[in-house]
Amino acid sequence: MYVSDLALDDFRSFHELVLALEPGPTAFIGPNGQGKTNLVESIAYLSTLSSHRVGADTALVRRAPAGQTQPAGAVIRTKVVHGQRPSVLELELIAGRANRARLNRNTARPRDLLGILRTVVFAPEDLALVRDEPGVRRRFLDDLAVTLKPSLAGLRAEHDKILAQRASLLKSARAARASTSSMLSTLEVWDAQLAAAAARLIAARVDVVQRLRPWVADCYSRVSEGGSAARIAYRSSLAAHEGAPDADPADEPAFLAVEEALQDVAATAMRLERAMGELHAREIDRGANLVGAHRDDLSLFLDALPAKGFASHGEQWSLALALRLASYDMLRHDVDAYGGDGEPVLILDDVFASLDDRRRQALAGIAADAQQVLLTAAVASDVPADLSGARFRVSATESGSQVHRE
Ligand SMILES: Nc1ncnc2c1ncn2[C@@H]1O[C@H](COP(=O)(O)OP(=O)(O)OP(=O)(O)O)[C@@H](O)[C@H]1O
Ligand SMILES: [Mg+2]
């Protein structure tokens, strides 16, 4: 698939932008702070309804210079060419209110847009995939699960809601000091609900891990200096509670067995309920949910060692890159829910400057035959020769960022 048209109103540094795009590589060039990332961020936002950069939605609406009227909201509009018929996606971000969406000019829920425009973004922030807390990797898996199967967005939202409600019940039980029998029976109702939602979410994540696994190994060997093998495994707080040891990368059958068991949704829900029952006293003591999808992680290994805490800076970079490229390859080999091609738009934000020659070549080689790749760079010489295509210059002006074809 590819994006053929992009229009922005008051998104980040853009006041008004209307841009026609082509398949193949397109580079956005300009010095720091001109609006390159803002531009590609808008496209990525339409595909996941979240930004690859930190920050609340309010940061996405343009702040006009002092003295000018502040825009009430931002609009992102794209035409996506995929399968038989193009789709027109439109999202209005209104400060302090729920977003509004339109699909092919009809009113839709924002969630209805999910899964139509597929993107894979690789950006310097992705080092967090290897280095940061488990939440970053859970989000990585969940975003992929939703891209593969958009209806999972509803499950994800429902799970988070139940989780928050159960947490507030645990907090009030803690505040009350003594847990009454009515409190415990209410808690059991929440146990069942959380277990059911978490079991489905865990199964969806494990499915992603299994599909991704061969691509991660393959992409890592392409982008690294060779030598070590990259492996991934789903890390389950439930299995840990039950006494299963942490995944040992040398014992693949063992962690595959853990994953396989987690794919049985009904059995996982029962196991979760039992675990919650065993943990009630501690959960009330801590005022927090202690087991479930929200405590899980994706374990990353290079050979026999966990990447976090052991891998060198360069290895961490290669692994983060491999995770994104693997996502790209996995999605590309999947037919999307709309019967079109599942090949995502590849977005490479400011990555070539920080890669050495070998990895730059490997990435350029993969990106060169992508249906559409949008990349940003501060200077044109950072863009590898294999990726010569359309070039646009992005510049900040008094009336917002501007984009001109070179
Ligand atoms: N909501 C907003 N309203 C107005 N301006 C914004 C808004 N959000 C970000 N900006 C401005 O956009 C600029 C950053 O744009 P962007 O991150 O796209 O830069 P860039 O061209 O990618 O630069 P770099 O090469 O450093 O990555 C900053 O000057 C910032 O002040
Ligand atoms: Mg940038």
Short mmCIF file of C-alpha atoms and ligand atoms in Angstrom, two decimals:
data_model
loop_
_atom_site.label_atom_id
_atom_site.label_comp_id
_atom_site.label_asym_id
_atom_site.label_seq_id
_atom_site.Cartn_x
_atom_site.Cartn_y
_atom_site.Cartn_z
CA MET A 1 0.00 0.00 0.00
CA TYR A 2 1.02 3.61 -0.27
CA VAL A 3 -0.19 7.05 0.70
CA SER A 4 -0.99 9.08 -2.42
CA ASP A 5 -2.20 12.25 -0.72
CA LEU A 6 -1.66 13.96 2.59
CA ALA A 7 -3.38 17.08 3.86
CA LEU A 8 -2.78 18.68 7.25
CA ASP A 9 -4.56 21.52 9.01
CA ASP A 10 -2.92 22.89 12.14
CA PHE A 11 -1.06 19.66 12.89
CA ARG A 12 2.09 20.42 14.97
CA SER A 13 4.12 23.06 13.10
CA PHE A 14 1.95 22.86 9.94
CA HIS A 15 -0.76 25.42 9.33
CA GLU A 16 -1.89 24.06 5.97
CA LEU A 17 -0.26 21.36 3.91
CA VAL A 18 -1.44 19.61 0.77
CA LEU A 19 1.01 17.08 -0.60
CA ALA A 20 0.84 14.48 -3.37
CA LEU A 21 3.08 11.45 -2.75
CA GLU A 22 4.28 8.61 -4.92
CA PRO A 23 5.18 5.00 -4.33
CA GLY A 24 8.87 4.24 -3.85
CA PRO A 25 11.30 6.27 -1.73
CA THR A 26 10.52 9.86 -0.78
CA ALA A 27 12.95 11.91 1.28
CA PHE A 28 12.12 14.93 3.42
CA ILE A 29 15.23 17.01 3.92
CA GLY A 30 15.83 20.04 6.09
CA PRO A 31 17.80 21.31 9.07
CA ASN A 32 16.76 20.57 12.65
CA GLY A 33 13.39 21.69 13.87
CA GLN A 34 11.79 22.39 10.48
CA GLY A 35 8.90 19.93 10.70
CA LYS A 36 10.19 16.71 9.05
CA THR A 37 9.31 14.45 11.93
CA ASN A 38 6.00 16.27 12.40
CA LEU A 39 5.10 15.40 8.82
CA VAL A 40 5.79 11.67 9.02
CA GLU A 41 4.35 11.54 12.53
CA SER A 42 0.98 12.64 11.11
CA ILE A 43 0.91 9.62 8.78
CA ALA A 44 1.97 7.23 11.51
CA TYR A 45 -0.66 8.69 13.81
CA LEU A 46 -3.44 7.75 11.40
CA SER A 47 -2.30 4.16 11.43
CA THR A 48 -2.05 3.58 15.19
CA LEU A 49 -3.91 6.60 16.66
CA SER A 50 -0.87 7.23 18.77
CA SER A 51 2.37 9.07 18.26
CA HIS A 52 5.79 7.43 18.10
CA ARG A 53 7.01 10.38 20.12
CA VAL A 54 6.03 10.92 23.70
CA GLY A 55 3.46 13.54 24.46
CA ALA A 56 -0.25 13.93 24.84
CA ASP A 57 -2.53 14.60 21.90
CA THR A 58 -2.67 18.26 22.88
CA ALA A 59 0.92 18.66 21.63
CA LEU A 60 -0.30 17.64 18.18
CA VAL A 61 -2.46 20.72 17.67
CA ARG A 62 -0.53 23.72 16.35
CA ARG A 63 0.32 26.41 18.86
CA ALA A 64 -0.01 29.61 16.90
CA PRO A 65 2.50 32.41 17.58
CA ALA A 66 1.48 34.89 20.28
CA GLY A 67 -1.12 37.36 19.10
CA GLN A 68 -2.70 34.98 16.57
CA THR A 69 -5.85 33.00 17.26
CA GLN A 70 -5.17 29.49 18.56
CA PRO A 71 -6.55 26.70 16.38
CA ALA A 72 -9.24 24.63 18.10
CA GLY A 73 -8.03 21.40 16.57
CA ALA A 74 -5.92 19.66 13.95
CA VAL A 75 -6.98 17.61 10.93
CA ILE A 76 -5.01 14.81 9.23
CA ARG A 77 -6.35 13.55 5.92
CA THR A 78 -4.81 10.86 3.71
CA LYS A 79 -5.70 8.82 0.69
CA VAL A 80 -4.34 5.29 0.90
CA VAL A 81 -3.99 3.20 -2.23
CA HIS A 82 -4.33 -0.51 -1.42
CA GLY A 83 -6.18 -3.40 -3.00
CA GLN A 84 -8.99 -2.54 -5.39
CA ARG A 85 -10.11 0.83 -4.13
CA PRO A 86 -8.34 3.67 -2.32
CA SER A 87 -9.50 4.66 1.18
CA VAL A 88 -9.79 8.22 2.41
CA LEU A 89 -8.97 8.55 6.10
CA GLU A 90 -9.67 11.67 8.05
CA LEU A 91 -9.03 12.39 11.70
CA GLU A 92 -9.84 15.53 13.61
CA LEU A 93 -8.00 16.10 16.87
CA ILE A 94 -9.86 18.56 19.01
CA ALA A 95 -8.10 19.91 22.08
CA GLY A 96 -9.76 18.60 25.21
CA ARG A 97 -12.37 16.49 23.40
CA ALA A 98 -12.64 13.05 21.81
CA ASN A 99 -11.20 12.76 18.32
CA ARG A 100 -13.54 12.57 15.36
CA ALA A 101 -13.00 10.42 12.30
CA ARG A 102 -14.32 9.99 8.78
CA LEU A 103 -13.73 7.06 6.50
CA ASN A 104 -14.41 7.53 2.80
CA ARG A 105 -16.23 10.73 3.74
CA ASN A 106 -18.64 9.01 6.12
CA THR A 107 -18.65 9.56 9.86
CA ALA A 108 -16.77 6.78 11.64
CA ARG A 109 -15.28 6.06 15.04
CA PRO A 110 -11.54 6.79 15.22
CA ARG A 111 -11.07 3.09 15.96
CA ASP A 112 -12.60 2.23 12.57
CA LEU A 113 -9.50 3.72 10.94
CA LEU A 114 -7.17 1.23 12.60
CA GLY A 115 -5.60 -1.38 10.37
CA ILE A 116 -6.37 0.40 7.09
CA LEU A 117 -3.18 2.38 6.76
CA ARG A 118 -0.33 0.20 7.92
CA THR A 119 2.92 1.87 8.87
CA VAL A 120 6.16 0.72 10.42
CA VAL A 121 8.18 3.55 11.91
CA PHE A 122 11.84 3.32 12.78
CA ALA A 123 13.18 6.30 14.70
CA PRO A 124 16.02 7.04 17.13
CA GLU A 125 13.52 6.66 20.01
CA ASP A 126 13.34 2.95 19.18
CA LEU A 127 16.43 2.24 21.24
CA ALA A 128 13.85 2.26 24.04
CA LEU A 129 12.54 -1.07 22.69
CA VAL A 130 15.68 -2.73 23.95
CA ARG A 131 16.62 -0.52 26.89
CA ASP A 132 13.48 0.68 28.56
CA GLU A 133 10.85 -0.81 30.81
CA PRO A 134 8.54 -3.66 29.67
CA GLY A 135 5.68 -1.25 28.91
CA VAL A 136 7.46 -0.15 25.71
CA ARG A 137 7.68 -3.74 24.46
CA ARG A 138 4.11 -4.55 25.46
CA ARG A 139 3.00 -1.57 23.41
CA PHE A 140 5.14 -2.79 20.50
CA LEU A 141 3.38 -6.17 20.59
CA ASP A 142 -0.07 -4.69 21.13
CA ASP A 143 0.30 -2.24 18.24
CA LEU A 144 1.30 -5.09 15.95
CA ALA A 145 -1.59 -7.24 17.17
CA VAL A 146 -4.03 -4.42 16.39
CA THR A 147 -2.47 -3.84 12.98
CA LEU A 148 -2.92 -7.53 12.15
CA LYS A 149 -6.41 -7.65 13.59
CA PRO A 150 -8.00 -4.22 14.12
CA SER A 151 -10.87 -5.61 16.23
CA LEU A 152 -8.32 -6.18 19.00
CA ALA A 153 -8.31 -2.43 19.68
CA GLY A 154 -11.62 -2.92 21.47
CA LEU A 155 -10.21 -5.73 23.58
CA ARG A 156 -7.17 -3.68 24.48
CA ALA A 157 -9.34 -0.76 25.64
CA GLU A 158 -11.65 -3.07 27.58
CA HIS A 159 -8.71 -4.80 29.26
CA ASP A 160 -7.21 -1.48 30.35
CA LYS A 161 -10.52 -0.32 31.74
CA ILE A 162 -11.06 -3.48 33.80
CA LEU A 163 -7.47 -3.30 35.00
CA ALA A 164 -7.95 0.28 36.21
CA GLN A 165 -11.23 -0.57 37.95
CA ARG A 166 -9.74 -3.57 39.68
CA ALA A 167 -6.75 -1.47 40.76
CA SER A 168 -9.01 1.12 42.32
CA LEU A 169 -10.92 -1.61 44.15
CA LEU A 170 -7.62 -2.97 45.50
CA LYS A 171 -6.62 0.52 46.59
CA SER A 172 -9.84 1.07 48.48
CA ALA A 173 -9.48 -2.37 50.10
CA ARG A 174 -6.03 -1.34 51.20
CA ALA A 175 -7.31 1.98 52.58
CA ALA A 176 -10.08 0.16 54.48
CA ARG A 177 -7.35 -2.00 56.08
CA ALA A 178 -9.73 -4.89 56.72
CA SER A 179 -11.15 -6.70 53.70
CA THR A 180 -14.78 -7.53 54.20
CA SER A 181 -16.42 -10.55 52.63
CA SER A 182 -18.44 -8.30 50.30
CA MET A 183 -15.19 -6.69 49.17
CA LEU A 184 -13.71 -10.11 48.44
CA SER A 185 -16.72 -11.26 46.48
CA THR A 186 -16.65 -8.04 44.42
CA LEU A 187 -12.96 -8.69 43.83
CA GLU A 188 -13.72 -12.17 42.55
CA VAL A 189 -16.10 -10.73 39.98
CA TRP A 190 -13.31 -8.47 38.78
CA ASP A 191 -10.85 -11.39 38.80
CA ALA A 192 -13.03 -13.26 36.33
CA GLN A 193 -13.45 -10.24 34.06
CA LEU A 194 -9.78 -9.31 34.10
CA ALA A 195 -8.71 -12.93 33.57
CA ALA A 196 -10.98 -13.25 30.53
CA ALA A 197 -9.74 -10.05 28.88
CA ALA A 198 -6.09 -10.60 29.80
CA ALA A 199 -6.12 -14.18 28.48
CA ARG A 200 -7.33 -12.99 25.08
CA LEU A 201 -4.78 -10.18 24.97
CA ILE A 202 -1.96 -12.54 25.96
CA ALA A 203 -2.95 -15.04 23.25
CA ALA A 204 -2.94 -12.26 20.65
CA ARG A 205 0.54 -11.13 21.76
CA VAL A 206 1.92 -14.65 21.72
CA ASP A 207 0.59 -15.01 18.20
CA VAL A 208 2.55 -11.87 17.22
CA VAL A 209 5.71 -13.19 18.91
CA GLN A 210 5.48 -16.46 17.02
CA ARG A 211 4.93 -14.81 13.66
CA LEU A 212 7.70 -12.32 14.33
CA ARG A 213 10.28 -14.80 15.60
CA PRO A 214 11.80 -16.02 12.30
CA TRP A 215 11.92 -12.47 10.90
CA VAL A 216 13.73 -11.10 13.95
CA ALA A 217 16.49 -13.68 13.62
CA ASP A 218 16.76 -13.04 9.90
CA CYS A 219 16.72 -9.23 10.11
CA TYR A 220 19.22 -9.17 12.96
CA SER A 221 21.71 -11.24 11.02
CA ARG A 222 21.28 -8.88 8.07
CA VAL A 223 21.86 -5.67 10.02
CA SER A 224 24.46 -6.77 12.54
CA GLU A 225 28.06 -7.70 12.02
CA GLY A 226 26.97 -11.30 12.11
CA GLY A 227 28.05 -13.66 14.83
CA SER A 228 25.29 -13.54 17.39
CA ALA A 229 21.76 -14.78 16.94
CA ALA A 230 18.79 -12.71 18.06
CA ARG A 231 15.94 -14.51 19.81
CA ILE A 232 12.67 -13.38 21.30
CA ALA A 233 10.37 -15.02 23.83
CA TYR A 234 7.13 -13.99 25.51
CA ARG A 235 7.69 -13.39 29.21
CA SER A 236 4.59 -14.24 31.18
CA SER A 237 3.99 -13.00 34.74
CA LEU A 238 1.50 -15.87 35.08
CA ALA A 239 4.05 -18.54 34.21
CA ALA A 240 6.53 -16.85 36.57
CA HIS A 241 3.96 -16.88 39.38
CA GLU A 242 3.40 -20.56 38.76
CA GLY A 243 7.09 -21.17 39.17
CA ALA A 244 8.24 -21.46 35.56
CA PRO A 245 11.86 -20.32 35.23
CA ASP A 246 12.71 -17.35 33.00
CA ALA A 247 13.13 -18.27 29.34
CA ASP A 248 16.50 -19.78 28.59
CA PRO A 249 17.44 -18.87 25.01
CA ALA A 250 19.35 -22.13 24.71
CA ASP A 251 16.23 -24.13 25.53
CA GLU A 252 13.82 -23.18 22.79
CA PRO A 253 11.43 -26.12 23.37
CA ALA A 254 10.88 -24.91 26.95
CA PHE A 255 9.83 -21.35 26.11
CA LEU A 256 7.85 -22.51 23.09
CA ALA A 257 5.89 -24.80 25.41
CA VAL A 258 5.12 -21.86 27.73
CA GLU A 259 3.91 -19.83 24.74
CA GLU A 260 1.87 -22.66 23.33
CA ALA A 261 0.05 -23.14 26.63
CA LEU A 262 -0.76 -19.41 26.72
CA GLN A 263 -2.53 -19.67 23.38
CA ASP A 264 -5.30 -21.69 24.98
CA VAL A 265 -7.45 -18.72 26.03
CA ALA A 266 -9.88 -20.63 28.27
CA ALA A 267 -7.08 -22.41 30.12
CA THR A 268 -5.09 -19.19 30.55
CA ALA A 269 -8.14 -17.40 31.94
CA MET A 270 -8.58 -20.18 34.52
CA ARG A 271 -4.92 -20.11 35.45
CA LEU A 272 -5.06 -16.31 35.82
CA GLU A 273 -8.11 -16.48 38.06
CA ARG A 274 -6.39 -19.03 40.26
CA ALA A 275 -3.24 -16.90 40.46
CA MET A 276 -5.27 -13.81 41.37
CA GLY A 277 -7.02 -15.78 44.10
CA GLU A 278 -3.63 -16.77 45.53
CA LEU A 279 -2.43 -13.19 45.34
CA HIS A 280 -5.43 -11.40 46.85
CA ALA A 281 -3.80 -10.69 50.19
CA ARG A 282 -0.64 -9.32 48.58
CA GLU A 283 -2.60 -7.36 46.01
CA ILE A 284 -4.66 -5.69 48.73
CA ASP A 285 -1.52 -5.05 50.72
CA ARG A 286 0.10 -3.35 47.73
CA GLY A 287 -3.10 -1.88 46.29
CA ALA A 288 -2.12 -3.09 42.81
CA ASN A 289 -2.81 -5.79 40.21
CA LEU A 290 0.11 -8.23 40.48
CA VAL A 291 -0.43 -10.76 37.70
CA GLY A 292 -1.63 -10.62 34.12
CA ALA A 293 -1.01 -9.19 30.68
CA HIS A 294 0.02 -5.82 32.14
CA ARG A 295 3.00 -7.42 33.95
CA ASP A 296 4.31 -9.34 30.93
CA ASP A 297 7.26 -8.55 28.72
CA LEU A 298 9.00 -9.52 25.53
CA SER A 299 12.39 -11.05 26.33
CA LEU A 300 15.15 -10.18 23.86
CA PHE A 301 18.32 -12.23 23.65
CA LEU A 302 21.56 -12.10 21.74
CA ASP A 303 22.89 -15.62 21.82
CA ALA A 304 22.60 -16.76 25.42
CA LEU A 305 22.42 -13.30 27.03
CA PRO A 306 19.52 -10.92 27.61
CA ALA A 307 19.99 -7.87 25.38
CA LYS A 308 19.01 -5.50 28.16
CA GLY A 309 21.98 -4.90 30.40
CA PHE A 310 24.40 -7.00 28.31
CA ALA A 311 24.30 -5.86 24.69
CA SER A 312 26.63 -3.10 23.52
CA HIS A 313 25.22 0.18 22.25
CA GLY A 314 25.71 -0.93 18.62
CA GLU A 315 24.09 -4.30 19.28
CA GLN A 316 21.12 -2.60 20.92
CA TRP A 317 20.73 -0.40 17.87
CA SER A 318 20.90 -3.41 15.55
CA LEU A 319 18.33 -5.23 17.63
CA ALA A 320 15.92 -2.29 17.72
CA LEU A 321 16.30 -1.93 13.96
CA ALA A 322 15.80 -5.68 13.51
CA LEU A 323 12.58 -5.57 15.54
CA ARG A 324 11.16 -2.86 13.28
CA LEU A 325 12.33 -4.49 10.06
CA ALA A 326 10.94 -7.80 11.26
CA SER A 327 7.58 -6.12 11.88
CA TYR A 328 7.74 -4.76 8.37
CA ASP A 329 8.53 -8.16 6.85
CA MET A 330 5.89 -9.90 8.92
CA LEU A 331 3.15 -7.45 7.95
CA ARG A 332 4.24 -7.50 4.35
CA HIS A 333 3.64 -11.25 4.25
CA ASP A 334 0.19 -10.88 5.76
CA VAL A 335 -2.88 -10.01 3.73
CA ASP A 336 -4.66 -7.13 5.43
CA ALA A 337 -8.20 -7.26 6.77
CA TYR A 338 -9.42 -5.25 3.77
CA GLY A 339 -8.30 -7.81 1.23
CA GLY A 340 -5.61 -5.45 0.00
CA ASP A 341 -1.91 -5.89 0.22
CA GLY A 342 -0.69 -5.85 3.78
CA GLU A 343 2.62 -4.20 2.96
CA PRO A 344 3.05 -1.26 5.32
CA VAL A 345 4.41 2.15 4.49
CA LEU A 346 7.95 2.19 5.87
CA ILE A 347 8.85 5.37 7.73
CA LEU A 348 12.50 5.98 8.58
CA ASP A 349 12.78 9.07 10.72
CA ASP A 350 16.26 10.46 11.01
CA VAL A 351 17.99 7.10 11.19
CA PHE A 352 20.63 7.07 8.46
CA ALA A 353 22.88 9.63 10.14
CA SER A 354 23.27 7.41 13.22
CA LEU A 355 23.97 4.15 11.39
CA ASP A 356 27.37 2.91 10.32
CA ASP A 357 27.97 2.02 6.70
CA ARG A 358 27.11 -1.63 6.96
CA ARG A 359 23.80 -1.13 8.68
CA ARG A 360 23.01 1.82 6.43
CA GLN A 361 23.50 -0.45 3.41
CA ALA A 362 21.43 -3.24 4.95
CA LEU A 363 18.59 -0.87 5.73
CA ALA A 364 18.78 0.79 2.32
CA GLY A 365 18.69 -2.65 0.68
CA ILE A 366 15.48 -3.57 2.48
CA ALA A 367 13.89 -0.16 2.01
CA ALA A 368 14.79 0.02 -1.68
CA ASP A 369 12.16 -2.51 -2.66
CA ALA A 370 9.49 -1.28 -0.26
CA GLN A 371 6.34 -0.17 -1.97
CA GLN A 372 6.63 3.20 -0.24
CA VAL A 373 9.28 4.50 2.08
CA LEU A 374 9.16 7.94 3.65
CA LEU A 375 12.40 9.09 5.17
CA THR A 376 13.71 12.18 6.84
CA ALA A 377 17.27 13.46 7.01
CA ALA A 378 18.96 16.71 7.96
CA VAL A 379 21.21 16.70 4.90
CA ALA A 380 20.72 15.07 1.50
CA SER A 381 24.07 13.28 1.72
CA ASP A 382 22.72 11.14 4.60
CA VAL A 383 20.26 9.49 2.22
CA PRO A 384 21.80 6.35 0.67
CA ALA A 385 22.07 6.36 -3.11
CA ASP A 386 19.82 3.27 -3.44
CA LEU A 387 17.01 5.34 -2.04
CA SER A 388 17.03 8.14 -4.56
CA GLY A 389 13.47 9.09 -5.34
CA ALA A 390 11.28 12.11 -4.78
CA ARG A 391 12.92 14.78 -2.61
CA PHE A 392 11.17 17.45 -0.65
CA ARG A 393 12.65 20.30 1.33
CA VAL A 394 10.95 21.07 4.62
CA SER A 395 11.34 24.54 6.08
CA ALA A 396 9.82 26.41 8.98
CA THR A 397 8.32 29.79 8.10
CA GLU A 398 6.29 32.40 9.95
CA SER A 399 3.10 30.83 8.65
CA GLY A 400 4.05 27.28 9.63
CA SER A 401 6.23 24.56 8.11
CA GLN A 402 6.33 24.41 4.31
CA VAL A 403 7.22 21.55 1.97
CA HIS A 404 8.66 22.09 -1.52
CA ARG A 405 9.66 19.55 -4.12
CA GLU A 406 13.29 19.75 -5.14
N1 LIG B 1 1.94 21.76 18.45
C1 LIG B 1 2.91 22.47 17.87
N2 LIG B 1 2.65 23.74 17.45
C2 LIG B 1 3.62 24.48 16.86
N3 LIG B 1 4.86 24.06 16.65
C3 LIG B 1 5.16 22.81 17.06
C4 LIG B 1 4.21 21.96 17.68
N4 LIG B 1 4.80 20.78 17.99
C5 LIG B 1 6.07 20.89 17.57
N5 LIG B 1 6.30 22.10 17.02
C6 LIG B 1 7.54 22.62 16.48
O1 LIG B 1 8.01 21.76 15.47
C7 LIG B 1 9.44 21.80 15.48
C8 LIG B 1 9.99 20.40 15.47
O2 LIG B 1 9.63 19.80 14.32
P1 LIG B 1 10.20 18.37 13.96
O3 LIG B 1 10.35 17.56 15.17
O4 LIG B 1 9.35 17.87 12.87
O5 LIG B 1 11.63 18.79 13.44
P2 LIG B 1 12.57 18.01 12.46
O6 LIG B 1 12.56 18.72 11.16
O7 LIG B 1 12.23 16.57 12.46
O8 LIG B 1 13.96 18.27 13.18
P3 LIG B 1 15.18 17.26 13.54
O9 LIG B 1 16.03 17.23 12.33
O10 LIG B 1 15.83 17.97 14.67
O11 LIG B 1 14.58 15.95 13.92
C9 LIG B 1 9.89 22.48 16.73
O12 LIG B 1 10.42 23.75 16.38
C10 LIG B 1 8.62 22.64 17.55
O13 LIG B 1 8.60 23.83 18.25
MG MG B 2 13.05 14.92 13.40
#
